[in-house]
PDB file of C-alpha atoms and ligand atoms in Angstrom:
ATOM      1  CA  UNK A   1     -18.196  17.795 -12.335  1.00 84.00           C
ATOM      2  CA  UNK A   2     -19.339  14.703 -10.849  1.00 94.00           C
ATOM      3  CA  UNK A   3     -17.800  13.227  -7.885  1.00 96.00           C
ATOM      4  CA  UNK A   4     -14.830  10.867  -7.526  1.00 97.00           C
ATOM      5  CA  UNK A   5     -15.584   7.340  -5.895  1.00 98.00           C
ATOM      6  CA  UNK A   6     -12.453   8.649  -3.448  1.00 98.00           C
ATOM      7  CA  UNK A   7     -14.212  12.053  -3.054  1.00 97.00           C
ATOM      8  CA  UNK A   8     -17.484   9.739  -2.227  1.00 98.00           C
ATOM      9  CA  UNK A   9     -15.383   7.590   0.685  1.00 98.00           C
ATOM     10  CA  UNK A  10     -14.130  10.810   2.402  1.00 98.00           C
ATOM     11  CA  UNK A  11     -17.998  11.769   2.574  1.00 98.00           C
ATOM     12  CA  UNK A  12     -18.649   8.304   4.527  1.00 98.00           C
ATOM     13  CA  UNK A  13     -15.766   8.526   6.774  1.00 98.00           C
ATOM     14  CA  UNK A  14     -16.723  12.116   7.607  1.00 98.00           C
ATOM     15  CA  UNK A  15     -19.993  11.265   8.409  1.00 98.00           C
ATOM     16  CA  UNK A  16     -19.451   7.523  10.123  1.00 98.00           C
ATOM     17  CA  UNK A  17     -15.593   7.851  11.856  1.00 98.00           C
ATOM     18  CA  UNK A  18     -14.729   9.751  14.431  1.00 98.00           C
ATOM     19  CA  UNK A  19     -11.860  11.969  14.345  1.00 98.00           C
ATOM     20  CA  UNK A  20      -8.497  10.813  15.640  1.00 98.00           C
ATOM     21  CA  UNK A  21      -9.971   7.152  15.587  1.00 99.00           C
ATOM     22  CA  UNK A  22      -8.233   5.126  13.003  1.00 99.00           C
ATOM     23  CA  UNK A  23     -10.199   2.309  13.493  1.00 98.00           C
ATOM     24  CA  UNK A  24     -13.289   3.472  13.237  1.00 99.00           C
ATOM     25  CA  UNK A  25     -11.588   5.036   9.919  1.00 99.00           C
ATOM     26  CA  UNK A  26     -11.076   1.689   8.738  1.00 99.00           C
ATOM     27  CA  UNK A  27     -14.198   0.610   9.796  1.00 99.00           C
ATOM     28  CA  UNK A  28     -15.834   3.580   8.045  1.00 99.00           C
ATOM     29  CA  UNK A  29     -14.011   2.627   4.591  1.00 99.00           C
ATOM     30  CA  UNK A  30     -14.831  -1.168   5.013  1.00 98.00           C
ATOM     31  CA  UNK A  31     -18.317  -0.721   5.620  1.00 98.00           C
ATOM     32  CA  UNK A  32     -18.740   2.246   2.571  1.00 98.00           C
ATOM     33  CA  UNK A  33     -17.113  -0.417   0.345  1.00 98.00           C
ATOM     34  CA  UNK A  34     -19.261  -3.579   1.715  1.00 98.00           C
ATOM     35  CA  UNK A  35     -22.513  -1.604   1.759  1.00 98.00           C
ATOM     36  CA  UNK A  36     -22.451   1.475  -0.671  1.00 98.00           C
ATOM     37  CA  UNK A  37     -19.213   1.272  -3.071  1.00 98.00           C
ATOM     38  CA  UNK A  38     -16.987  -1.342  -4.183  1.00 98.00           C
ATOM     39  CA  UNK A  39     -13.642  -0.131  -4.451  1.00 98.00           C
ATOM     40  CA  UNK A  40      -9.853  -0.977  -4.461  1.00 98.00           C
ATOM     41  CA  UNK A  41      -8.762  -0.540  -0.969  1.00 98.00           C
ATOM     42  CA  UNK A  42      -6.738  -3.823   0.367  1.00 98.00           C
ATOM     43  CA  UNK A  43      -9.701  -4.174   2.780  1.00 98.00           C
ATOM     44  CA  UNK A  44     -10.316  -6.124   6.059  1.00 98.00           C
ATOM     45  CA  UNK A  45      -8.976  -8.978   4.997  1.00 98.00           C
ATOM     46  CA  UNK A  46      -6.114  -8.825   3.490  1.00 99.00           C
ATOM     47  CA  UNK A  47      -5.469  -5.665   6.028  1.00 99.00           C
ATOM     48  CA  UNK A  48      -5.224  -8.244   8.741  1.00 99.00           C
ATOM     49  CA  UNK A  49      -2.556  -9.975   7.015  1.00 99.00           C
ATOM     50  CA  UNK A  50      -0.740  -6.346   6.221  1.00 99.00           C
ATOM     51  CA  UNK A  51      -1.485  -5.627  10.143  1.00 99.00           C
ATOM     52  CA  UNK A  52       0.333  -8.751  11.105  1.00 99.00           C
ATOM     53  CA  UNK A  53       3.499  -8.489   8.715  1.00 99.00           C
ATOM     54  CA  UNK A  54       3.956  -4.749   9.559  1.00 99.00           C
ATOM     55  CA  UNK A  55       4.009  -5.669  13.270  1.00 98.00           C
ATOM     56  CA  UNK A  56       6.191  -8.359  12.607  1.00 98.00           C
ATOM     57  CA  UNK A  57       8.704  -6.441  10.922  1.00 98.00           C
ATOM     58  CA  UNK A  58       8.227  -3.364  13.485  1.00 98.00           C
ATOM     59  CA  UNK A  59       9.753  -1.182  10.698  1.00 98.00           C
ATOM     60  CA  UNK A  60      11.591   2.196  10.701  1.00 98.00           C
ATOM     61  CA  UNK A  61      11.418   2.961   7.407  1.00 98.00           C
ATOM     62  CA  UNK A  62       8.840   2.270   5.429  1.00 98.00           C
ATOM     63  CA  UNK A  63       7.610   3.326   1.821  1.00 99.00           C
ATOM     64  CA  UNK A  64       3.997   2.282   0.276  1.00 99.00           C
ATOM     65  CA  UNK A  65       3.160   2.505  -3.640  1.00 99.00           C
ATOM     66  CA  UNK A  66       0.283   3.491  -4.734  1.00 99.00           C
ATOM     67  CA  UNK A  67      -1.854   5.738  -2.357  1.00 99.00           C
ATOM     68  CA  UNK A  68      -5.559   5.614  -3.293  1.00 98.00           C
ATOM     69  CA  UNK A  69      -7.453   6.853  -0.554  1.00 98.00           C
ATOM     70  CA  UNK A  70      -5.048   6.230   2.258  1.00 99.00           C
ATOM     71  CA  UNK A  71      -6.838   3.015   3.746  1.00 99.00           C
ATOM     72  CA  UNK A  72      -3.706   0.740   3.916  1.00 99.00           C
ATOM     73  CA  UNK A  73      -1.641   4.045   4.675  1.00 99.00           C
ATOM     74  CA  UNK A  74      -3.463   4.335   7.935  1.00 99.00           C
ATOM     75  CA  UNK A  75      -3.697   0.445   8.694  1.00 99.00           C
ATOM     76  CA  UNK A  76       0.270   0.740   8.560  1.00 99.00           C
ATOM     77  CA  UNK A  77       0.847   4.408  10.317  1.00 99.00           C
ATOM     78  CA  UNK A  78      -1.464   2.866  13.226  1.00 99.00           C
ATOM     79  CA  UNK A  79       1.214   0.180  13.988  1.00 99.00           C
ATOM     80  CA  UNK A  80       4.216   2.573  13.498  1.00 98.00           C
ATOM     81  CA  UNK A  81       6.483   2.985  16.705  1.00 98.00           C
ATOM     82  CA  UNK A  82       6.403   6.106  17.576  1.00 97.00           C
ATOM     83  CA  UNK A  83       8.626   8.662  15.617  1.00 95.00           C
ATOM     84  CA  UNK A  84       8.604   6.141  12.214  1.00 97.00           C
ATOM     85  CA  UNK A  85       7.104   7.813   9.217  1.00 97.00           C
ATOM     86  CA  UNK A  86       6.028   6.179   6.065  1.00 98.00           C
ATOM     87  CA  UNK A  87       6.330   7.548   3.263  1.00 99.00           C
ATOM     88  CA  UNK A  88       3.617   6.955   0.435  1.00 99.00           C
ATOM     89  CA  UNK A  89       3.542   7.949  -2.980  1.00 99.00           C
ATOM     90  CA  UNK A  90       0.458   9.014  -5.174  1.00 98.00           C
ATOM     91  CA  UNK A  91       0.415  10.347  -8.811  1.00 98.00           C
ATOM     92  CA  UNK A  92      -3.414  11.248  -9.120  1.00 98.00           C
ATOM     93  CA  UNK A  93      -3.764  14.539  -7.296  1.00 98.00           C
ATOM     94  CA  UNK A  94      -7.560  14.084  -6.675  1.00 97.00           C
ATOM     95  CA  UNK A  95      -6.676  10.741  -4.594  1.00 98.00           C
ATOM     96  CA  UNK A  96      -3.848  12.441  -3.100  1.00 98.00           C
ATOM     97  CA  UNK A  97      -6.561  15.221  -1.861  1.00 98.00           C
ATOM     98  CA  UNK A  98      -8.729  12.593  -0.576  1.00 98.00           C
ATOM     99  CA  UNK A  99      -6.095  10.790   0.994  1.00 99.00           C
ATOM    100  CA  UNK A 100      -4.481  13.400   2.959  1.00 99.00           C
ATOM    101  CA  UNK A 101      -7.674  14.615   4.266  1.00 99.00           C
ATOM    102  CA  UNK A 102      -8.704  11.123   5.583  1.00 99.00           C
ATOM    103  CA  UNK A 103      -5.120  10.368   6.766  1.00 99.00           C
ATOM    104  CA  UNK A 104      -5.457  13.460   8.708  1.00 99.00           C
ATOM    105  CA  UNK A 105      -9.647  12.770   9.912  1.00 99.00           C
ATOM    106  CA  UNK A 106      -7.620   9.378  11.568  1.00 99.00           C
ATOM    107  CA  UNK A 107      -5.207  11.742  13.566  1.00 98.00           C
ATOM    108  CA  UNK A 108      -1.624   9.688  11.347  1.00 98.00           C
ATOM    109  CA  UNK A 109      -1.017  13.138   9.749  1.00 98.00           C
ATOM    110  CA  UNK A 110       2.682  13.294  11.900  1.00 98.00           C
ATOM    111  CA  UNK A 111       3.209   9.684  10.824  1.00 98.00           C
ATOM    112  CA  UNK A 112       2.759  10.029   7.055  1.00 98.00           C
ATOM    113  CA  UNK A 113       4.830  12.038   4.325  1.00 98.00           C
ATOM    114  CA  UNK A 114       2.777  12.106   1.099  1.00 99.00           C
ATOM    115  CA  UNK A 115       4.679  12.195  -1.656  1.00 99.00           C
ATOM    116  CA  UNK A 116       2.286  13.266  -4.964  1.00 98.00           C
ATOM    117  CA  UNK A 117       3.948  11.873  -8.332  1.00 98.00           C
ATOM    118  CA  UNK A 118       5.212   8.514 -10.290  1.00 98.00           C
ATOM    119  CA  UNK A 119       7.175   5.774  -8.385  1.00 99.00           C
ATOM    120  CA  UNK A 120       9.635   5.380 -11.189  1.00 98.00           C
ATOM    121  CA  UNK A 121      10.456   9.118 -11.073  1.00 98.00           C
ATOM    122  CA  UNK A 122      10.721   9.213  -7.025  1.00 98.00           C
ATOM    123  CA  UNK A 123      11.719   5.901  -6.101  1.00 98.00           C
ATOM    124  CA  UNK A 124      15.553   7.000  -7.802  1.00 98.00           C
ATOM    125  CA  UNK A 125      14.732  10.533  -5.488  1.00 98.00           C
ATOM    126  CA  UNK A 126      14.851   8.777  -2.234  1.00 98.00           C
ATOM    127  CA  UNK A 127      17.965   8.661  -0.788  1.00 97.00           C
ATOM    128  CA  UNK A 128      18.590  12.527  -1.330  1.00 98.00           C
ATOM    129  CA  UNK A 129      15.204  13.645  -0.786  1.00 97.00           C
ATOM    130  CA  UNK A 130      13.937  11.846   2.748  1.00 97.00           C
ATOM    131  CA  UNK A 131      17.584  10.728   3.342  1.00 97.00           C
ATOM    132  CA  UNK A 132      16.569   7.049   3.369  1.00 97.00           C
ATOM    133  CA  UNK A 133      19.605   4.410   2.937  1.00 98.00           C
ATOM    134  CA  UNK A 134      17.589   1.250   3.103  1.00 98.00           C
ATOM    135  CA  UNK A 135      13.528   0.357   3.206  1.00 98.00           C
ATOM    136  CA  UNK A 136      12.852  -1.983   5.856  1.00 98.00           C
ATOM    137  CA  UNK A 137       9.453  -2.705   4.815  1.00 99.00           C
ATOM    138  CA  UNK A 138       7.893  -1.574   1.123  1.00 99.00           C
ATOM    139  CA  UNK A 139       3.993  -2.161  -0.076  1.00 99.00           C
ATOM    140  CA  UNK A 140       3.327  -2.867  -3.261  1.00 99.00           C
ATOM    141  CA  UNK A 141      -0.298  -1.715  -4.192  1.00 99.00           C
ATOM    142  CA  UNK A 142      -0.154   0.201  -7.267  1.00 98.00           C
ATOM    143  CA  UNK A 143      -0.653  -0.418 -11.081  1.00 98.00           C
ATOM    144  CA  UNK A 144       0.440  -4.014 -11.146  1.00 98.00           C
ATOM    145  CA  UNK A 145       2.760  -3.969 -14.427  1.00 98.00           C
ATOM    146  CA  UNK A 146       4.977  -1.979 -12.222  1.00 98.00           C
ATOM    147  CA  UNK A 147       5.351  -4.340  -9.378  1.00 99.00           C
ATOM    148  CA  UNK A 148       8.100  -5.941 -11.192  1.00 99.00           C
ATOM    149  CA  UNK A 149       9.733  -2.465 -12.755  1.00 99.00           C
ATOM    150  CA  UNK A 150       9.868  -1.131  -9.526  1.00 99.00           C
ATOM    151  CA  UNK A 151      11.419  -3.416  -7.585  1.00 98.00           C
ATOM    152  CA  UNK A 152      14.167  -3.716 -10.327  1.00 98.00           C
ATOM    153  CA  UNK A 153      14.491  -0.147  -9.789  1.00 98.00           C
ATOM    154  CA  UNK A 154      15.097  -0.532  -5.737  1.00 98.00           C
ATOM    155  CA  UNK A 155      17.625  -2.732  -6.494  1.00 98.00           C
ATOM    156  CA  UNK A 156      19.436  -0.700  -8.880  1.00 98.00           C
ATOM    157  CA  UNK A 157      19.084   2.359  -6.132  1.00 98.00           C
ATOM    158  CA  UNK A 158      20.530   0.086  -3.629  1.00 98.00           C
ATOM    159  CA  UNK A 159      17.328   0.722  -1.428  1.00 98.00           C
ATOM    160  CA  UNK A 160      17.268  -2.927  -0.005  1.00 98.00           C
ATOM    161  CA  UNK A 161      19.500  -4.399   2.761  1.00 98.00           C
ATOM    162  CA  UNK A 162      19.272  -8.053   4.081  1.00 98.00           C
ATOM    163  CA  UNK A 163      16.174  -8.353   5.589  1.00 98.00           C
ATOM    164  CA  UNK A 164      14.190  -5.640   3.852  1.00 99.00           C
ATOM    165  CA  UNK A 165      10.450  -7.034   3.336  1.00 99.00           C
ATOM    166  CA  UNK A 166       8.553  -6.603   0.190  1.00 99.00           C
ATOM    167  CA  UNK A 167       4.692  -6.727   0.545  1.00 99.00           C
ATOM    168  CA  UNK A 168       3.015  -6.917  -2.422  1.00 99.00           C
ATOM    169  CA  UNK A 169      -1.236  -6.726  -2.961  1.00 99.00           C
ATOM    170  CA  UNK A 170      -3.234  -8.690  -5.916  1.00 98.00           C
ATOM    171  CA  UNK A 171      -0.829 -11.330  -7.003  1.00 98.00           C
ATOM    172  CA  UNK A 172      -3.597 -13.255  -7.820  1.00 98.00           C
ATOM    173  CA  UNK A 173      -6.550 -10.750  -8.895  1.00 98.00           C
ATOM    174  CA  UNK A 174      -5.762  -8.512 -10.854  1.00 98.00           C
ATOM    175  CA  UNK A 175      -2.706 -10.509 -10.684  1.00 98.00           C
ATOM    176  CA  UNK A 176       0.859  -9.637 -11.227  1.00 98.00           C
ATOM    177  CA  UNK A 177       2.326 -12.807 -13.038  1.00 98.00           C
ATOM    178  CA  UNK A 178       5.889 -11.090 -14.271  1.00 98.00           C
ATOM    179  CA  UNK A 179       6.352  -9.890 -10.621  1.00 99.00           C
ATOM    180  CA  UNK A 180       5.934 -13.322  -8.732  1.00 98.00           C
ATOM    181  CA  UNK A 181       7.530 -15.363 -11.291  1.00 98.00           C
ATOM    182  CA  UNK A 182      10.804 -12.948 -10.713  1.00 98.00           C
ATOM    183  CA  UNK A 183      10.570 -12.965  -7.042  1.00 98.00           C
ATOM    184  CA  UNK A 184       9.628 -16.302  -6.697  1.00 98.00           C
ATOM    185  CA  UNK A 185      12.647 -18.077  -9.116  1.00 98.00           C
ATOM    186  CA  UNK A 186      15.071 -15.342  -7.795  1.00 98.00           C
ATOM    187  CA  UNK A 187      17.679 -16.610  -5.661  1.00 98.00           C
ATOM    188  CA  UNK A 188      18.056 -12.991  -4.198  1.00 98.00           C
ATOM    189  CA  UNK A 189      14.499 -13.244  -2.458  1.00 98.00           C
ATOM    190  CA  UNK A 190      12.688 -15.616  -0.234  1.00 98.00           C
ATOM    191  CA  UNK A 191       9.079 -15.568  -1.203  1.00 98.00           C
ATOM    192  CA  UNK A 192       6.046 -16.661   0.817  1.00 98.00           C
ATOM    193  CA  UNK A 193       2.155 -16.199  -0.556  1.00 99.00           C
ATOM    194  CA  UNK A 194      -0.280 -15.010   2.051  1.00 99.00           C
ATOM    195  CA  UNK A 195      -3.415 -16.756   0.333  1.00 98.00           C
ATOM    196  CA  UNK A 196      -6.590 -14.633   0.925  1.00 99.00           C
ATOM    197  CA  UNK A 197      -9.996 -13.250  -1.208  1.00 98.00           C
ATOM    198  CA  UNK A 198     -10.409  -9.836  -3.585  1.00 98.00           C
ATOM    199  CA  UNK A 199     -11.248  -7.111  -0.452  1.00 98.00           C
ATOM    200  CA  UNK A 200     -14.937  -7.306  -0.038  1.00 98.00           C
ATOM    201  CA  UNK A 201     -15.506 -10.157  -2.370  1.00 98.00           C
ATOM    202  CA  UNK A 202     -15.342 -14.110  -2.329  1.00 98.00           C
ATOM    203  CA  UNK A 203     -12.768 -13.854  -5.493  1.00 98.00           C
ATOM    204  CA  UNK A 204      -9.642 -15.536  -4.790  1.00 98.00           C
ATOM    205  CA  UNK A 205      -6.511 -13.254  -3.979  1.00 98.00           C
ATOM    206  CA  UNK A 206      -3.548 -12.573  -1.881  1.00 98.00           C
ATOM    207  CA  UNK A 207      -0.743 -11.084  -0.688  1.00 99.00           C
ATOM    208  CA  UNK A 208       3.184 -12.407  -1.689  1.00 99.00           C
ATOM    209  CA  UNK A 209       5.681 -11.566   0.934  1.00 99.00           C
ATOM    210  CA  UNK A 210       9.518 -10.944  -0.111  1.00 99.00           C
ATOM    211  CA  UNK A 211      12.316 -11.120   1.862  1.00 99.00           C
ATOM    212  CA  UNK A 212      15.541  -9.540  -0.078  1.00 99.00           C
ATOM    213  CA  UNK A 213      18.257 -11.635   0.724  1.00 98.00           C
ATOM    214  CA  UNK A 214      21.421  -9.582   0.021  1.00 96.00           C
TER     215      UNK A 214
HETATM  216  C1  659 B 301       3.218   3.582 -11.672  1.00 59.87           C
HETATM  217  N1  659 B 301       3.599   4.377 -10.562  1.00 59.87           N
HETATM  218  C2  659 B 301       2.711   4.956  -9.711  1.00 59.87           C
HETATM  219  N2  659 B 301       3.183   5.898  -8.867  1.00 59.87           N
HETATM  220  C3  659 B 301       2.344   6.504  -7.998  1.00 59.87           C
HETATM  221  N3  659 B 301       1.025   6.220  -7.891  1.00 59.87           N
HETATM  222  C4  659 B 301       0.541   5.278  -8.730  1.00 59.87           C
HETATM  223  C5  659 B 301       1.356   4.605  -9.656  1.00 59.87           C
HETATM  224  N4  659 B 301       0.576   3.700 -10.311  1.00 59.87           N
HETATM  225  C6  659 B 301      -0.665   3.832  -9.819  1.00 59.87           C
HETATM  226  N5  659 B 301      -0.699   4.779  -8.855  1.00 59.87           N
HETATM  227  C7  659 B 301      -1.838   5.144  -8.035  1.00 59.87           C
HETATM  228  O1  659 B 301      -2.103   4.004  -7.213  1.00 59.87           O
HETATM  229  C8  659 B 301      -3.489   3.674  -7.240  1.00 59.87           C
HETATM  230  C9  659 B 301      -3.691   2.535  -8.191  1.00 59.87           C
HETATM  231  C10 659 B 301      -3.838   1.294  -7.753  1.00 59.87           C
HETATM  232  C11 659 B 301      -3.985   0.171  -8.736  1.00 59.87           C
HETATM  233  N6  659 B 301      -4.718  -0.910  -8.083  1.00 59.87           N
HETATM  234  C12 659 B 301      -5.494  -1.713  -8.810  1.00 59.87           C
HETATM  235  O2  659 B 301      -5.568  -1.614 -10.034  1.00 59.87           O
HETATM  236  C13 659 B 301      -6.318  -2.718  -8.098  1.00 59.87           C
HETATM  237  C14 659 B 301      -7.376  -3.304  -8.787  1.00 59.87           C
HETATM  238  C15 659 B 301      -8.207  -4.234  -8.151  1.00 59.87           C
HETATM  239  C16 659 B 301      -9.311  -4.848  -8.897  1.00 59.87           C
HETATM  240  C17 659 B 301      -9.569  -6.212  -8.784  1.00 59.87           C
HETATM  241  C18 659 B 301     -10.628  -6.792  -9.502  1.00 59.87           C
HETATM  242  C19 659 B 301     -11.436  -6.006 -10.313  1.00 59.87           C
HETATM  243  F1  659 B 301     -12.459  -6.556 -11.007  1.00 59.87           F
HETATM  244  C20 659 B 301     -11.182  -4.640 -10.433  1.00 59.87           C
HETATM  245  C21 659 B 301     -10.120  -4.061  -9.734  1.00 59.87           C
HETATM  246  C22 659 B 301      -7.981  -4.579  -6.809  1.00 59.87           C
HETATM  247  C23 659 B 301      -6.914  -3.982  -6.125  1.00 59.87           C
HETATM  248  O3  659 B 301      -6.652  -4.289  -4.816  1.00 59.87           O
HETATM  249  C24 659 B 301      -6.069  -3.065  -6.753  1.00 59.87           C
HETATM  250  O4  659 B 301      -5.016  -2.545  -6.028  1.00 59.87           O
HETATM  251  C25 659 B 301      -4.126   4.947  -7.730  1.00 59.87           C
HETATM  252  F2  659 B 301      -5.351   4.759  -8.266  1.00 59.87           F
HETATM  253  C26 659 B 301      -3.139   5.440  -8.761  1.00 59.87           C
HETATM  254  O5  659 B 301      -3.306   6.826  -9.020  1.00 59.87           O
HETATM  255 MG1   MG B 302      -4.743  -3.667  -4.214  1.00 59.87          MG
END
């Protein structure tokens, strides 16, 4: 059968990164995307913004939704103190192929726990499964009439703590209306939006940050 777009990028960062490099990883997606195929990564853009929150956060434990190809995956392994894993979770095994083998090409393999399945089914799995109590720093980049869903469903697993930092992708484009109006009218989160453009396009997008309150 034909090729996946995914299946496509891991061709391109093959060819154009070097191994161990995660930069030139992310360099090799960016320019694939820019200059072959458009596709959904968070991109250079809006990665800059994830780069600077991440750092800003310095989390230890970290979970992202919604896999894809492992582009933001790496972006956030890259700035991981050493020892930190993230932990990402991926329901379509043909991204989670492509992913792993491109998280790997950028040397984060050590960094990254891959977790293949549904967020609503492993989100409740957490605690007993990777022994996390709390998420200090979540991404949100998955199919967006989850967004709000899911983060009903941390708070019902008790997997946020004062301070814990929700980043979530596409507010604006595809947009995720339910999930800002709830985080941004809750009096249980302090809200900021990160304004920004659709990765690799002049469309207007961004990123809303969260902080859970307690
Ligand atoms: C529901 N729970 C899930 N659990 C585990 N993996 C999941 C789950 N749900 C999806 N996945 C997995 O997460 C990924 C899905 C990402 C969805 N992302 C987008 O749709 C998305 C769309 C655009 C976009 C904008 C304009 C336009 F014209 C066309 C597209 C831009 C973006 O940045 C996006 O992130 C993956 F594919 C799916 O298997
Ligand atoms: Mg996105």
């Amino acid at each position: 059968t034909r090729s996946t777009r995914p299946q496509r990028m891991l061709k391109a960062v093959q060819k154009n990164g070097t191994k161990g490099n995660p930069e030139s990883v992310i360099s090799a997606i960016d320019y694939f995307c820019k200059h072959s195929e458009w596709a959904m990564n968070v991109g250079d853009e809006k990665g800059s913004i994830l780069d600077s929150v991440v750092t800003e956060v310095n989390p230890s434990t970290v979970l992202e939704l919604g896999t894809y190809c492992g582009y933001s995956t790496v972006r956030i392994a890259r700035l991981l103190s050493p020892g930190t894993k993230l932990i990402t979770l991926e329901f379509n095994p043909v991204n989670a192929a492509v992913a792993r083998q491109i998280i790997a090409y950028a040397g984060l393999q050590d960094k990254v726990i891959l977790v293949e399945g549904s967020s609503g089914d492993l989100i409740p799995q957490m605690k007993e499964r990777f022994g996390i109590m709390t998420f200090d720093f979540i991404f949100l980049d998955h199919w967006k009439d989850r967004y709000l869903p899911d983060i009903k469903l941390f708070e019902e697993c008790g997997l946020l703590r004062k301070g814990s930092v929700l980043l979530a992708d596409n507010v604006i484009c595809p947009g995720t209306p339910e999930y800002l109006e709830y985080v941004r009218n809750s009096p249980r989160y302090e809200s900021k939006y990160y304004p920004a453009h659709l990765e690799y396009t002049k469309v207007e997008d961004g990123l809303e940050k969260s902080v859970f309150l307690g």
